[in-house]
mmCIF file of C-alpha atoms in Angstrom:
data_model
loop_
_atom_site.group_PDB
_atom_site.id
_atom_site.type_symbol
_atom_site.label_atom_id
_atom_site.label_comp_id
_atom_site.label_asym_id
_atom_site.label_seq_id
_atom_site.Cartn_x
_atom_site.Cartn_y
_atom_site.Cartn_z
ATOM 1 C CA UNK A 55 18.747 42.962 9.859
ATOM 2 C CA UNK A 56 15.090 42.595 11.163
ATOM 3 C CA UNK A 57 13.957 45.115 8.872
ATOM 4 C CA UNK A 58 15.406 43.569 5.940
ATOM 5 C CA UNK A 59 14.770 39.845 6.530
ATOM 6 C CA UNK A 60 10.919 41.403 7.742
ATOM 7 C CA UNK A 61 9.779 43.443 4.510
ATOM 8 C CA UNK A 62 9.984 40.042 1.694
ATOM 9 C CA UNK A 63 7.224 40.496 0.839
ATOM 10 C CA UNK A 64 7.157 44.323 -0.099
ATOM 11 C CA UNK A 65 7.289 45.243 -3.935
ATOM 12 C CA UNK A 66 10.410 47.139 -3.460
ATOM 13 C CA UNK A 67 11.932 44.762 -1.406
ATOM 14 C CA UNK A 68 14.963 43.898 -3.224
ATOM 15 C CA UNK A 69 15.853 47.676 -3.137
ATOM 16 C CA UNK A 70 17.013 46.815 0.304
ATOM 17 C CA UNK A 71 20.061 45.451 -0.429
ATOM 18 C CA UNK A 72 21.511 48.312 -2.730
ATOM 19 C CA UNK A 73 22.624 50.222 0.780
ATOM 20 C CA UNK A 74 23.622 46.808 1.687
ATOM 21 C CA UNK A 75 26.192 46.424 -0.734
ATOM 22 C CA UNK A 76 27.995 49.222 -0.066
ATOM 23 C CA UNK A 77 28.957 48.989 3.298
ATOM 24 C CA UNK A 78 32.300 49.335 3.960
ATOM 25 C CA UNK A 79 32.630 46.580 6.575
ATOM 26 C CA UNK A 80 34.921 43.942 7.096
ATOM 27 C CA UNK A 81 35.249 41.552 10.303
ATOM 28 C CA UNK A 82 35.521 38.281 11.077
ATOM 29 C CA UNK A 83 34.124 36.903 15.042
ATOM 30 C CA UNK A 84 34.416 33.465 16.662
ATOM 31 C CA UNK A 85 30.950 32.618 18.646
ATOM 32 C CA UNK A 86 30.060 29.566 20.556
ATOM 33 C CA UNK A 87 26.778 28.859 22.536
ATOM 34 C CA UNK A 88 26.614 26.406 24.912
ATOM 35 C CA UNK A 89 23.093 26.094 24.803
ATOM 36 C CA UNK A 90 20.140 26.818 22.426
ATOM 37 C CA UNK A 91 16.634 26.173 22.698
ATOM 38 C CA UNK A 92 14.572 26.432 19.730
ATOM 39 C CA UNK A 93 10.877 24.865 19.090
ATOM 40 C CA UNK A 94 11.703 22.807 22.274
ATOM 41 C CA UNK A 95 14.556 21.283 21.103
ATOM 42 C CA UNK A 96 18.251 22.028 22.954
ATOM 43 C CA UNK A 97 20.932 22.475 20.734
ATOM 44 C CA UNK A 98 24.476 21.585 22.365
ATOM 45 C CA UNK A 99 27.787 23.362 21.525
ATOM 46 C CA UNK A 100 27.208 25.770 19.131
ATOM 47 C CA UNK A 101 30.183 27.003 17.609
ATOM 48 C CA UNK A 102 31.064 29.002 14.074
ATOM 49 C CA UNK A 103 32.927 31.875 12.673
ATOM 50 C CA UNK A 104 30.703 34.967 11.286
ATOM 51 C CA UNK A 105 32.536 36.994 8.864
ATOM 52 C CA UNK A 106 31.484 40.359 6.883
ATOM 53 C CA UNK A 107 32.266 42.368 3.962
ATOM 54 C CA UNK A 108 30.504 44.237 1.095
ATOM 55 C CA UNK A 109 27.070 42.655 0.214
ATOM 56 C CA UNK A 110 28.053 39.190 1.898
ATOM 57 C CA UNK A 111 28.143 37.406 5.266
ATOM 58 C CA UNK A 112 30.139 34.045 5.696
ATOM 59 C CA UNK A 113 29.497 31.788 8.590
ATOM 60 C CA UNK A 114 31.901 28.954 8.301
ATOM 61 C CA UNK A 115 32.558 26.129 10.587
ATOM 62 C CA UNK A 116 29.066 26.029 11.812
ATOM 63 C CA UNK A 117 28.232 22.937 14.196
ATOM 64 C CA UNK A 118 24.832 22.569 15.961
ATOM 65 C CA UNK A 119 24.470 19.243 17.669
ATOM 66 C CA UNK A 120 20.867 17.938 19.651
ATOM 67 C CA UNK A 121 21.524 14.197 21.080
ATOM 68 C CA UNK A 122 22.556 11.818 18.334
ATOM 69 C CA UNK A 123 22.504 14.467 15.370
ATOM 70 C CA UNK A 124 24.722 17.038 14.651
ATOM 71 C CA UNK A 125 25.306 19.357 11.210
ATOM 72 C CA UNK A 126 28.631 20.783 10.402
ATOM 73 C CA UNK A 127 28.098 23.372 7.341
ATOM 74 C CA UNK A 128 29.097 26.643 6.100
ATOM 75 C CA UNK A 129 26.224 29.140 4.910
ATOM 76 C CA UNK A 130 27.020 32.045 2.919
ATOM 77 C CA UNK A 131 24.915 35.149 2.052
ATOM 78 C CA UNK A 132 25.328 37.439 -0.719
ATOM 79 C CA UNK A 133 23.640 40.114 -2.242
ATOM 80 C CA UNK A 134 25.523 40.859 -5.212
ATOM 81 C CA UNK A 135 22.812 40.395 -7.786
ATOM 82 C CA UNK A 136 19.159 41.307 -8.030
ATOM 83 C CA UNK A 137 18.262 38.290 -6.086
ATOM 84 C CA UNK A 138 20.220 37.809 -2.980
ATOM 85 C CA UNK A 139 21.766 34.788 -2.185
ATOM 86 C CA UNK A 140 21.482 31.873 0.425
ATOM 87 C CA UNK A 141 24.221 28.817 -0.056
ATOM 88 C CA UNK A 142 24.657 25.658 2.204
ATOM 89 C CA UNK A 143 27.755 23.752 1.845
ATOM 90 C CA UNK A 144 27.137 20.981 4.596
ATOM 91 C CA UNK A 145 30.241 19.086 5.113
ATOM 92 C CA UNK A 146 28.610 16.323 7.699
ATOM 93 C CA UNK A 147 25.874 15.601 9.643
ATOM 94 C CA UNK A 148 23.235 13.210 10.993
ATOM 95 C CA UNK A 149 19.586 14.303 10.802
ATOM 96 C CA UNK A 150 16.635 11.667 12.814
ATOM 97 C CA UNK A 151 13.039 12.442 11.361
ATOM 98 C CA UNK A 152 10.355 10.924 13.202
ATOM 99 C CA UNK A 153 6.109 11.408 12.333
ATOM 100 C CA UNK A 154 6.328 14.327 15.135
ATOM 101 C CA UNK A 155 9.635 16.049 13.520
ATOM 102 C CA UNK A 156 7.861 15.909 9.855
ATOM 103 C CA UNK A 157 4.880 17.482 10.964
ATOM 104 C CA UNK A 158 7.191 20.430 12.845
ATOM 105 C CA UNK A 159 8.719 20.545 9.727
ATOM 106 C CA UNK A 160 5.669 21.132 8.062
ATOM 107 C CA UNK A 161 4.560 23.227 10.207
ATOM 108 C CA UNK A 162 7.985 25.530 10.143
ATOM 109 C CA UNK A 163 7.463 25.472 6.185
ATOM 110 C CA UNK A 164 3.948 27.271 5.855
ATOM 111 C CA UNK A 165 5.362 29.974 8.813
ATOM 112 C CA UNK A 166 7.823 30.680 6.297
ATOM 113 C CA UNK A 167 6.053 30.585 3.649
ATOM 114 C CA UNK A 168 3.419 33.080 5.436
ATOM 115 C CA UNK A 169 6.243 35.374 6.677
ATOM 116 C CA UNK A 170 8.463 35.824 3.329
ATOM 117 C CA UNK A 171 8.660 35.692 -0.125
ATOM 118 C CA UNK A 172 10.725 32.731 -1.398
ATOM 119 C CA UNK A 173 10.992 33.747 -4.571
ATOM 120 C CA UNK A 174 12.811 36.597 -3.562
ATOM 121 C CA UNK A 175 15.621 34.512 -2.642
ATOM 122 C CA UNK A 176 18.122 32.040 -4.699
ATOM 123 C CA UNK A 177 19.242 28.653 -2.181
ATOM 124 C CA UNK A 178 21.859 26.657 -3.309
ATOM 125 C CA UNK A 179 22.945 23.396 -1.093
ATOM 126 C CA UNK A 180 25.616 21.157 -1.693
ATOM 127 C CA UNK A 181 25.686 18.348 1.513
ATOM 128 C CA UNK A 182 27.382 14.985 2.146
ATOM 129 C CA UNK A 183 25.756 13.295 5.375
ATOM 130 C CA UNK A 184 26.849 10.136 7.310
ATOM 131 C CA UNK A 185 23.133 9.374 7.780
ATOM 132 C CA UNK A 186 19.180 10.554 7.382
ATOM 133 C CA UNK A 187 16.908 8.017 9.270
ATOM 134 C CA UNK A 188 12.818 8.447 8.252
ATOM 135 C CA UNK A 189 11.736 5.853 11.293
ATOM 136 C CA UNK A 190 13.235 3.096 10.402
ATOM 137 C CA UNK A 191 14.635 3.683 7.473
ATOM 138 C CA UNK A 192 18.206 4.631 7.872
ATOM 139 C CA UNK A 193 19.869 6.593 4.442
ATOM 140 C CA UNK A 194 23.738 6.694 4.871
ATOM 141 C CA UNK A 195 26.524 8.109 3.319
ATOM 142 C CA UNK A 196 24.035 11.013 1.326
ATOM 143 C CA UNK A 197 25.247 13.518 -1.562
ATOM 144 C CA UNK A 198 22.422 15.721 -1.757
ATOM 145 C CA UNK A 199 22.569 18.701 -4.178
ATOM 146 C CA UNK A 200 19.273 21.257 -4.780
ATOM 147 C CA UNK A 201 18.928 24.565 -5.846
ATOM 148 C CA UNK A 202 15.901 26.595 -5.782
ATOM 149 C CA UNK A 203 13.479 28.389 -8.401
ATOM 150 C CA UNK A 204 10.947 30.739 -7.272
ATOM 151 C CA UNK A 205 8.652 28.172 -4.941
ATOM 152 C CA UNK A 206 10.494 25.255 -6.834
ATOM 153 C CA UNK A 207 12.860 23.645 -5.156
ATOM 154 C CA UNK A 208 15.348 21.198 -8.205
ATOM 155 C CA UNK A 209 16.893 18.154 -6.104
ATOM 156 C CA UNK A 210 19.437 17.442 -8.717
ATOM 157 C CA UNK A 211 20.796 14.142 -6.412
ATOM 158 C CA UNK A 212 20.134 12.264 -3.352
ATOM 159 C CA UNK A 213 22.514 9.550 -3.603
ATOM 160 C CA UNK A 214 22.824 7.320 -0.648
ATOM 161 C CA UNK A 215 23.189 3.786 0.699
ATOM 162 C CA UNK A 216 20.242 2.135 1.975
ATOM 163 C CA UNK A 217 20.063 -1.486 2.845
ATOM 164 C CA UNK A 218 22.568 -2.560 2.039
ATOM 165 C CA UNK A 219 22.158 -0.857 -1.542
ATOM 166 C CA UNK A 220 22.220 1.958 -3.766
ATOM 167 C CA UNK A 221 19.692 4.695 -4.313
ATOM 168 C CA UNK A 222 19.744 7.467 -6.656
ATOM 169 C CA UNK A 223 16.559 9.873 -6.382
ATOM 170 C CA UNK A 224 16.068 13.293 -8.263
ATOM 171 C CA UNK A 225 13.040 15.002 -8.818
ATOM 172 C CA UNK A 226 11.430 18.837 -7.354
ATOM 173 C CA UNK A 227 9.270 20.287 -4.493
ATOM 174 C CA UNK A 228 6.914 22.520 -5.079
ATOM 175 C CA UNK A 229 6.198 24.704 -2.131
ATOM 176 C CA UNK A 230 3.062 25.995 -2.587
ATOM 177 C CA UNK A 231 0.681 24.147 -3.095
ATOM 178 C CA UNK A 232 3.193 21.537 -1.140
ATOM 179 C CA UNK A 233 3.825 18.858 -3.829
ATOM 180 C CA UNK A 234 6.985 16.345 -4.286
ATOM 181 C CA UNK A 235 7.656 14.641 -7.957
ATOM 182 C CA UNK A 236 10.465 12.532 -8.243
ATOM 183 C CA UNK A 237 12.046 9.973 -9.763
ATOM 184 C CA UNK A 238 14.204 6.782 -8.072
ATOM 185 C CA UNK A 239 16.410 3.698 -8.750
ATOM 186 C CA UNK A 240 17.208 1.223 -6.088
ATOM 187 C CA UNK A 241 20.435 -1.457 -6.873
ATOM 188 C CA UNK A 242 20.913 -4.406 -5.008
ATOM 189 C CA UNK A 243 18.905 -3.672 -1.774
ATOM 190 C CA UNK A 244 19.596 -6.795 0.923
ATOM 191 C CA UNK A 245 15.501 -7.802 1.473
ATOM 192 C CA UNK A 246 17.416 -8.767 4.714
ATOM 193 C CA UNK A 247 17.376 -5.832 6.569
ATOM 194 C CA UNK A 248 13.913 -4.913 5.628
ATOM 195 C CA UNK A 249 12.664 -7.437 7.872
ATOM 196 C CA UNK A 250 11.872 -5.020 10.869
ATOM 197 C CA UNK A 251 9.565 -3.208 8.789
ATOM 198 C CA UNK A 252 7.674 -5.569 6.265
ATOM 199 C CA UNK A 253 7.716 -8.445 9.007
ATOM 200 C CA UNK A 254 9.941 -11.634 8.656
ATOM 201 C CA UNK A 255 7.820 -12.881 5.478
ATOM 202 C CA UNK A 256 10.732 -12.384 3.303
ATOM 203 C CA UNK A 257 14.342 -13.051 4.802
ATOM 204 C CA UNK A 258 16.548 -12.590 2.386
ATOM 205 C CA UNK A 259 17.156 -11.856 -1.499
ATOM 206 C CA UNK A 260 18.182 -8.741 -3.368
ATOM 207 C CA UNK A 261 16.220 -6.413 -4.793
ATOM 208 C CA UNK A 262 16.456 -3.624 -7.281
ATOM 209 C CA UNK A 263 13.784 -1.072 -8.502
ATOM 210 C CA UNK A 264 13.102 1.793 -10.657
ATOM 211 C CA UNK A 265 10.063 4.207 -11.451
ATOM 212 C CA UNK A 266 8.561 7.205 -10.000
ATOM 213 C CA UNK A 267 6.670 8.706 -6.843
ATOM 214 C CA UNK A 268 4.801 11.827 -5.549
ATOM 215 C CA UNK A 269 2.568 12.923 -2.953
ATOM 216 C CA UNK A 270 0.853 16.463 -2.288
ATOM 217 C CA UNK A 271 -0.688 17.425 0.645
ATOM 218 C CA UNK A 272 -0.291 19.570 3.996
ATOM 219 C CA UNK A 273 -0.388 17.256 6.788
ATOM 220 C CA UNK A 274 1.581 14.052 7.130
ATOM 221 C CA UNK A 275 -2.197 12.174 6.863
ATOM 222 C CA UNK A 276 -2.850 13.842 3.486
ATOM 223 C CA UNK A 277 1.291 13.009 2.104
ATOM 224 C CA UNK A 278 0.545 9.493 2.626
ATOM 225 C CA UNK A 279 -2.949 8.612 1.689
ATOM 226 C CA UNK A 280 -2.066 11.045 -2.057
ATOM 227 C CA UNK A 281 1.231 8.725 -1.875
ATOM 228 C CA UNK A 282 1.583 7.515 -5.764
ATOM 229 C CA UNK A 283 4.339 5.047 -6.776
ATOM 230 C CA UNK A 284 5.041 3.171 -9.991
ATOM 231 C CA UNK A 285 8.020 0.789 -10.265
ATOM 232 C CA UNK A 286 9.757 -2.296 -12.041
ATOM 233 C CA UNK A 287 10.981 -4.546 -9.565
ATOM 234 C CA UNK A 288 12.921 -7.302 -10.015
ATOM 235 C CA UNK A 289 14.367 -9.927 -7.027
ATOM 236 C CA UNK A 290 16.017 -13.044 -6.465
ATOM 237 C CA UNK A 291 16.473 -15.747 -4.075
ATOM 238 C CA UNK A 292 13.242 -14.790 -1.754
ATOM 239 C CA UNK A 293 12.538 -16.902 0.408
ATOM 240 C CA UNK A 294 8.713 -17.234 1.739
ATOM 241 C CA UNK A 295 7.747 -19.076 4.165
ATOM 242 C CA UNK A 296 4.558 -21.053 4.470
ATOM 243 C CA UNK A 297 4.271 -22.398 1.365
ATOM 244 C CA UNK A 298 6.311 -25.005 -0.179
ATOM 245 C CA UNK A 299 5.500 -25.562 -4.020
ATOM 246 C CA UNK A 300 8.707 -27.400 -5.108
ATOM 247 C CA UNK A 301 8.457 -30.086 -2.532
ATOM 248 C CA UNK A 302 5.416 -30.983 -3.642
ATOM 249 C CA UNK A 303 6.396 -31.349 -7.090
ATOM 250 C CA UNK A 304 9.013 -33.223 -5.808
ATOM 251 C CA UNK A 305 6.254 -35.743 -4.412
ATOM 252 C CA UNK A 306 3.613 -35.696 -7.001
ATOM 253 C CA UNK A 307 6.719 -36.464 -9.155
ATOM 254 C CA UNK A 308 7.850 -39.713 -7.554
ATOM 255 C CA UNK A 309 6.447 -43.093 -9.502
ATOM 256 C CA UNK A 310 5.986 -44.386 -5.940
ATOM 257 C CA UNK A 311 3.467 -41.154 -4.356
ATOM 258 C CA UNK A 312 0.383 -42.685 -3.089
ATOM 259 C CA UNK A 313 -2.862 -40.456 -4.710
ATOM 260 C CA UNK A 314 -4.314 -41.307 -1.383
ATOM 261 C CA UNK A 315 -2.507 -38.952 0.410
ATOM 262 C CA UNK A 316 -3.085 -36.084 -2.574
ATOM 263 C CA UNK A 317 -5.474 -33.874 -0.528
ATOM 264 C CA UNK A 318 -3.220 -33.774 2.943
ATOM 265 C CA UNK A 319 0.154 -32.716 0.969
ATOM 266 C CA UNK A 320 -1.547 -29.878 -1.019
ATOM 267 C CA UNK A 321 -2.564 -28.778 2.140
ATOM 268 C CA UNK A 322 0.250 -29.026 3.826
ATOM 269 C CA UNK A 323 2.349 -27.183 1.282
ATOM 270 C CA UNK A 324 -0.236 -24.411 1.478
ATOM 271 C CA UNK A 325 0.310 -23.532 4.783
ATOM 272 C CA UNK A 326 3.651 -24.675 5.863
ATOM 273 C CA UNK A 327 7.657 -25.555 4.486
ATOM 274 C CA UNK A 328 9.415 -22.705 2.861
ATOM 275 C CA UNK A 329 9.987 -21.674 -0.955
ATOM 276 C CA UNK A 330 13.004 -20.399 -2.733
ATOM 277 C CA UNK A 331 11.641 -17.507 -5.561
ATOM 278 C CA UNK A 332 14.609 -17.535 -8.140
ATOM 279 C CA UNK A 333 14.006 -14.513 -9.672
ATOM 280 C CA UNK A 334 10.669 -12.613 -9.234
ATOM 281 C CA UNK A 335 9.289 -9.664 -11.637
ATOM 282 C CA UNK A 336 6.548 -7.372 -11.622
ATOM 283 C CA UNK A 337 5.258 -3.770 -12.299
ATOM 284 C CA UNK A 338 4.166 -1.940 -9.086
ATOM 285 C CA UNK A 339 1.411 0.348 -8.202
ATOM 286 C CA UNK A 340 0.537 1.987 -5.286
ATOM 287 C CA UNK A 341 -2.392 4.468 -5.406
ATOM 288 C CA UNK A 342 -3.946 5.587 -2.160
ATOM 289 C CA UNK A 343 -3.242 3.196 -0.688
ATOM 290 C CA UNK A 344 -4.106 0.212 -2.755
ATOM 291 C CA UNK A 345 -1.143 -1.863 -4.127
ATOM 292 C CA UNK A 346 -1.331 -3.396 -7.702
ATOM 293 C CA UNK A 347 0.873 -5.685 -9.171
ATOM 294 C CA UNK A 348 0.336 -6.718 -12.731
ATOM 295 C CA UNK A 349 2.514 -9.160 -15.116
ATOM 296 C CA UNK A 350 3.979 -10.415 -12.045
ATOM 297 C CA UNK A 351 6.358 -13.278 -13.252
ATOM 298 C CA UNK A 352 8.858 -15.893 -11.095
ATOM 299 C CA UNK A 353 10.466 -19.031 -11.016
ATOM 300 C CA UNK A 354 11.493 -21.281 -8.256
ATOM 301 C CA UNK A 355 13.581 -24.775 -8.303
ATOM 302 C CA UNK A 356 10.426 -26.862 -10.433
ATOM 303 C CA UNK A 357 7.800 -24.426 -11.210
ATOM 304 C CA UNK A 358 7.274 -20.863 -13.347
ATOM 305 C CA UNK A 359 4.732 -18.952 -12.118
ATOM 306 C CA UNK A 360 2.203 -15.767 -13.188
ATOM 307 C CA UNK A 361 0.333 -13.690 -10.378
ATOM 308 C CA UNK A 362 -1.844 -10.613 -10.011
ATOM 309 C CA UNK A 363 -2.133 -9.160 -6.713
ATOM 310 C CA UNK A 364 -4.042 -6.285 -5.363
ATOM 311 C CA UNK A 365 -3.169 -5.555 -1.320
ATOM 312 C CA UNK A 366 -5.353 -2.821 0.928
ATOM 313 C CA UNK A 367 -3.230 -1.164 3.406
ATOM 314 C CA UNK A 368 -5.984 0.658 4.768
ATOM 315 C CA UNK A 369 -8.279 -2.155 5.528
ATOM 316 C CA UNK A 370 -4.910 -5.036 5.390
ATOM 317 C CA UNK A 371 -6.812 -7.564 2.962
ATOM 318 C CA UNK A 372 -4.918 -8.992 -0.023
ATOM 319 C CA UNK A 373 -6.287 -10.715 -2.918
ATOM 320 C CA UNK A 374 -3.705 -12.797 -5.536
ATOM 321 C CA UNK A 375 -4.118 -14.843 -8.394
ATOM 322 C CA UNK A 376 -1.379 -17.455 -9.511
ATOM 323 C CA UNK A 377 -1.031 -19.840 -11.736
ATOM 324 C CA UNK A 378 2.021 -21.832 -11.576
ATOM 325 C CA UNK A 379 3.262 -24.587 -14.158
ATOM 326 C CA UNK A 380 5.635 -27.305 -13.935
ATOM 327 C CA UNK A 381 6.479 -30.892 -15.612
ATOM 328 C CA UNK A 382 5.693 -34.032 -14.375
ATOM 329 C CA UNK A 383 8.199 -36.539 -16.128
ATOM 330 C CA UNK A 384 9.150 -40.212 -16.234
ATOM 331 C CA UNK A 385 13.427 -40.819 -16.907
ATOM 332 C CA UNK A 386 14.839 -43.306 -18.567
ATOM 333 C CA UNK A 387 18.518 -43.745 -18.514
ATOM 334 C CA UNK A 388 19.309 -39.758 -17.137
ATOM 335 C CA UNK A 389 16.871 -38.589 -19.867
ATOM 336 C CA UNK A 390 13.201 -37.412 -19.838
ATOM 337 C CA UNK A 391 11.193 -40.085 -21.457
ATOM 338 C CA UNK A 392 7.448 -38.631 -21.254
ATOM 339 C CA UNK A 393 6.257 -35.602 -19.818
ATOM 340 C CA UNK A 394 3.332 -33.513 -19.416
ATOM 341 C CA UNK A 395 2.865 -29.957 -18.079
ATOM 342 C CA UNK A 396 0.429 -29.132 -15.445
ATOM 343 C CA UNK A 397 -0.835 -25.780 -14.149
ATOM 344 C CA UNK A 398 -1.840 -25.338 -10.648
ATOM 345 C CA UNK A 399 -3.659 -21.996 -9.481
ATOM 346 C CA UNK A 400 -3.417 -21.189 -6.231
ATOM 347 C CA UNK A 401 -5.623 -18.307 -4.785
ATOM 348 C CA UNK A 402 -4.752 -16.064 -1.668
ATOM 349 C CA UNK A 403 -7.174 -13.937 0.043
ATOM 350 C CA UNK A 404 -7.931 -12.546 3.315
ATOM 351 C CA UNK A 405 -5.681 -10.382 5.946
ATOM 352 C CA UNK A 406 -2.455 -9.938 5.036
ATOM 353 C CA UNK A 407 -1.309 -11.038 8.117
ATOM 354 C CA UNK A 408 -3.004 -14.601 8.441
ATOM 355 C CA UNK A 409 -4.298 -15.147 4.478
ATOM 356 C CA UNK A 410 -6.237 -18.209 3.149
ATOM 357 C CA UNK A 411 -4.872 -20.120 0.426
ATOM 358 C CA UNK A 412 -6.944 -22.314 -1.598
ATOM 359 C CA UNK A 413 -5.920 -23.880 -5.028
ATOM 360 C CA UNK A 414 -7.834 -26.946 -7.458
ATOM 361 C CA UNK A 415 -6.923 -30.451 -5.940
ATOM 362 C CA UNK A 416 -9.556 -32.442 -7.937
ATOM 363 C CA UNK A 417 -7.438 -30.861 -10.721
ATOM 364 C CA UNK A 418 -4.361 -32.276 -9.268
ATOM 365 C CA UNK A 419 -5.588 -35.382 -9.265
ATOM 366 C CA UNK A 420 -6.857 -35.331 -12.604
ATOM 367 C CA UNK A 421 -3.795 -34.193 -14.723
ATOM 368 C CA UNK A 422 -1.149 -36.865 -12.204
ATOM 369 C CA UNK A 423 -3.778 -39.761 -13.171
ATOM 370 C CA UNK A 424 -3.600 -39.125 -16.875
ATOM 371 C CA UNK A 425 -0.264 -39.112 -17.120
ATOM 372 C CA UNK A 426 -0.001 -42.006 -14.686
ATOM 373 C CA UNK A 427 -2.270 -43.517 -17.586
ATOM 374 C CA UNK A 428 -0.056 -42.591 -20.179
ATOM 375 C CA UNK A 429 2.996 -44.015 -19.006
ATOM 376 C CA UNK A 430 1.409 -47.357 -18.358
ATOM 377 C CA UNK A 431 -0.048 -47.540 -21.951
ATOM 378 C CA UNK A 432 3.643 -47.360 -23.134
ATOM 379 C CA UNK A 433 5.066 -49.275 -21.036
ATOM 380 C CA UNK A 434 4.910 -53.199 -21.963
#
């Protein structure tokens, strides 16, 4: 077997496998290993049946279990055509990933790649898992299906659950040089249970998404900082804390709000309260690690809203432009009898993590004073 799985990389290597298939050979053996110890990790209760015949061996009813994670699969090989054959049917499993387990896996995937030929070799996987956790982000309930071509591997589907959600995600990796294309839609995510990894900012809302990302790269450093996404997201009923828009509306809006006290509750909304984001859409960019997002749109209870927003994650600054508009009205019997529309821009900037927000108060006062004006004109 050495000899064969050795040589991949000879020009005749394929001949191999003509003796191969003619081996007159059938069995079928029950093997279980109590312990195994491979790249310093100790696999528990090993068990599977190995089975042989003419230009194929079956193992079925593999399980390998380490801790928490476990993989129950069948893998057969065949060598019936030119090419010979390697196909994974895993029927369940949990798999944990962490930054050290990536860059093992990394690592594993340029040994092979040194030691054999890939493209001698057709892989075909079919898998259902209960769960794949990257970190902290746990998929469950995966259908995965891939299929390889040359150095190309196709992932036809990775379906999954994911907070809460959906996700569908198809797209290829190319081996060599080590590059990952693919394509993604996320439905109904609960913003909920992302709170443990983009801080409690947001606590609650739904989310959906859809676009494309890819990375290339052979360490874990290089994957992320060539990390490219582009998406259309779209949320509702966010709700962000320190910053409370519609209750000032709500003030500026009452006959009875003293001017006086303009400056101190612009402030105050700036920096503290909480505001409900109705529906909020924008189109995402992340490009080494610089976030974009352009046309952003929203709405909350009194005010519509445009934004552009650039964030750093290397250096943690964000900068954001918005502009929000809403009515300031008089009513008269249930009914608006005058109006006008004012625009406020607000301006963040700074660390993420402890921004400054700034916004035109004189312009406030300006636009609440006119129409103050207005309305006494009229009435008698």
């Amino acid at each position: 077997m050495s000899e064969v799985i050795g040589k991949t990389k000879d020009e005749n290597y394929l001949v191999t496998y003509i003796p191969i298939r003619k081996i007159q050979v059938i069995s079928d053996v029950k093997l279980t290993i109590d312990n195994l110890l491979f790249r310093q990790i100790n696999f528990e209760n090993i068990s599977f049946n190995l089975a042989l015949s003419p230009a194929k061996l079956l193992i079925r009813n593999l399980f390998v279990s380490s801790k928490q994670d476990f993989l129950d699969l069948d893998l057969d090989f065949e060598a019936r055509s030119i090419k010979p054959t390697v196909m994974f049917k895993i029927h369940d499993g949990n798999i944990t990933f962490n930054e050290k387990s990536i860059s093992e896996l990394l690592l594993l995937k340029d040994n092979l790649l040194e030691k054999f030929a890939i493209d001698k070799f057709e892989f075909n996987l079919n898998a259902y898992l209960s769960g794949i956790n990257f970190g902290k982000i746990p998929f469950n309930k995966v259908i995965l299906s891939a299929t390889s071509n040359d150095n190309l591997i196709n992932v036809k589907n990775f379906d999954s659950n994911i907070f809460g959600g959906k996700s569908q995600l198809s797209g290829s990796i190319l081996l060599m040089p080590f590059t990952l294309n693919f394509v993604y839609g996320l439905n109904s995510i609960d913003i909920s249970m992302l709170n443990n990894i983009l801080g409690d900012g947001y606590n609650t809302g739904v989310l959906s998404a859809n676009g494309m990302w890819a990375t290339k790269g052979s360490t874990i450093n290089e994957l992320f900082y060539n990390f490219y996404v582009k998406s259309n997201i779209l949320a509702k009923n966010i709700y962000i804390n320190n910053f409370s828009i519609d209750q000032l509306i709500s003030k500026i809006n009452n006959p009875s709000f003293d001017l006086n006290n303009l400056d101190k509750e612009v402030k105050k909304s700036l920096i503290t309260g909480q505001t409900e984001i109705n529906e909020f859409k924008t189109n995402f960019e992340l490009i080494k690690g610089l976030i974009s997002m352009k046309e952003t749109e929203f709405t909350t209870k009194f005010a519509s809203a445009v934004a552009s927003t650039v964030i750093n994650l290397y250096e943690s600054t964000i900068y954001s432009i918005s502009s929000f508009s809403f009515l300031l009205g008089k009513s008269v019997r249930n009914a608006i009898d005058s109006y006008q529309t004012i625009n406020l821009p607000v301006k963040v900037s700074g660390n993420m993590f402890s921004s400054k927000k700034e916004t035109d108060i004189l312009l406030i006062r300006n636009s609440v004073e006119k129409f103050r004006g207005i309305i006494e004109k009229k009435e008698p």
